Tab-separated table of C-alpha atoms in Angstrom:
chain	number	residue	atom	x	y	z
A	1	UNK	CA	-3.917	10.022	-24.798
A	2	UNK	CA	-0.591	11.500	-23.970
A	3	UNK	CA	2.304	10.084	-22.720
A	4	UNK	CA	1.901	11.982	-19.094
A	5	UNK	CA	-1.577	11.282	-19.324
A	6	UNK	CA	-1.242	7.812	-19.853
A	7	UNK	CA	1.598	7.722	-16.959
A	8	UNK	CA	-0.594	9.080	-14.761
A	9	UNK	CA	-3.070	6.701	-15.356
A	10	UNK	CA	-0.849	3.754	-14.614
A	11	UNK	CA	0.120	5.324	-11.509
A	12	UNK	CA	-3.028	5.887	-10.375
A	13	UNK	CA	-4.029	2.229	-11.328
A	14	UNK	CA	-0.777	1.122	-9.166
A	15	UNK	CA	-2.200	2.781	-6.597
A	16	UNK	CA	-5.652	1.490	-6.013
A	17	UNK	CA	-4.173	-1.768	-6.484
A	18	UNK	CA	-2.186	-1.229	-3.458
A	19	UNK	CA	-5.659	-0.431	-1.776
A	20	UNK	CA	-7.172	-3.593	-3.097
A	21	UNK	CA	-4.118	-5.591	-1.866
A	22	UNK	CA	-4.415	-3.994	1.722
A	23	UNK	CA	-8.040	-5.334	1.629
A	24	UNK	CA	-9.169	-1.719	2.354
A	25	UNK	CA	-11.722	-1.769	-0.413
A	26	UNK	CA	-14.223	-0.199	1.586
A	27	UNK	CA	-12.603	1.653	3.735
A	28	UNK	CA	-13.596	5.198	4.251
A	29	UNK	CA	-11.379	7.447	1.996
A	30	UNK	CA	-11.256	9.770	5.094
A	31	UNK	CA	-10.042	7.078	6.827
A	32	UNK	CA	-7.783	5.991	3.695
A	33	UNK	CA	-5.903	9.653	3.712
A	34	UNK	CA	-5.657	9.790	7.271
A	35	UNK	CA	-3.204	7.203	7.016
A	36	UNK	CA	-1.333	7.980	3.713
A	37	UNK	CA	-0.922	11.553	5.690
A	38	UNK	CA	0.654	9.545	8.993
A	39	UNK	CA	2.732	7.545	6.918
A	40	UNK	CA	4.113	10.580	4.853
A	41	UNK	CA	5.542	11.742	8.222
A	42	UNK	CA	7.440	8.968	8.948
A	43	UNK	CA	11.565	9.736	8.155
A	44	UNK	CA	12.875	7.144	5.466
A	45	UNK	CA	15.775	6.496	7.458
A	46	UNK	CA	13.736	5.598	11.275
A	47	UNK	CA	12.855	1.841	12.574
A	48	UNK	CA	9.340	2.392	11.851
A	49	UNK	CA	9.831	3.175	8.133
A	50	UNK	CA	11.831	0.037	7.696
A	51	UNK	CA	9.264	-2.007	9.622
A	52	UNK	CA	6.414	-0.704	7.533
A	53	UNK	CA	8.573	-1.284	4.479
A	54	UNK	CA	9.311	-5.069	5.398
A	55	UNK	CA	5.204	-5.852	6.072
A	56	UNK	CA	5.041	-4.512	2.458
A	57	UNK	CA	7.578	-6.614	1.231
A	58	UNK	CA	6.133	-9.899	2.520
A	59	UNK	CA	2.984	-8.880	1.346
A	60	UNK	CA	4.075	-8.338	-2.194
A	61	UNK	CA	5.846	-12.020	-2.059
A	62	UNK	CA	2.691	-13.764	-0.653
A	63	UNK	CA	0.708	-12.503	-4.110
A	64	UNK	CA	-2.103	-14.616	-3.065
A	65	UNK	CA	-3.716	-12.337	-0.656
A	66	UNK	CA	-7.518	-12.552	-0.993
A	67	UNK	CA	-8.098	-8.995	0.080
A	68	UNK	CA	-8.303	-9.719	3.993
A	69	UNK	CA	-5.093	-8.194	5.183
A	70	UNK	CA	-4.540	-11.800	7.527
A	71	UNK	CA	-1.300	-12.197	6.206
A	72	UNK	CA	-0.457	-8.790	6.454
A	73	UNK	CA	-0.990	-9.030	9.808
A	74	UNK	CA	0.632	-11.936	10.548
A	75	UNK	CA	4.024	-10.370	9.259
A	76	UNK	CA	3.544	-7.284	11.706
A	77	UNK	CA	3.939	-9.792	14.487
């Protein structure tokens, strides 16, 4: 396997561990690039960005998440 091969690989195992994380296993992949789409037209530098940002950065620090998204959640409150 090549080198870019092999990146892209990881990448796209980073990736569907974010989904796994979200607990959106089973979510409908219409559903799943709906979002992705919404949240690539949010600006980097507005209120929502930074929001969305620091629910992702709890849920990174809580690595215990069972795949339910409750304490995702709970940090968007």
């Amino acid at each position: 396997m090549t080198a870019d091969r092999k990146q892209g690989a990881r990448e796209r195992f980073l990736l569907g561990g974010l989904v796994v994380k979200a607990g959106l296993t089973r979510a409908d992949r219409a559903f799943l690039l709906g979002g992705f789409l919404e949240l690539a037209g949010i600006a980097p530098e507005s209120s929502e960005h930074r929001r969305l940002r620091d629910i992702g950065e709890e849920a990174f620090k809580n690595s215990k998440l069972d795949g339910s998204s409750q304490r995702i959640a709970e940090a968007a409150e």
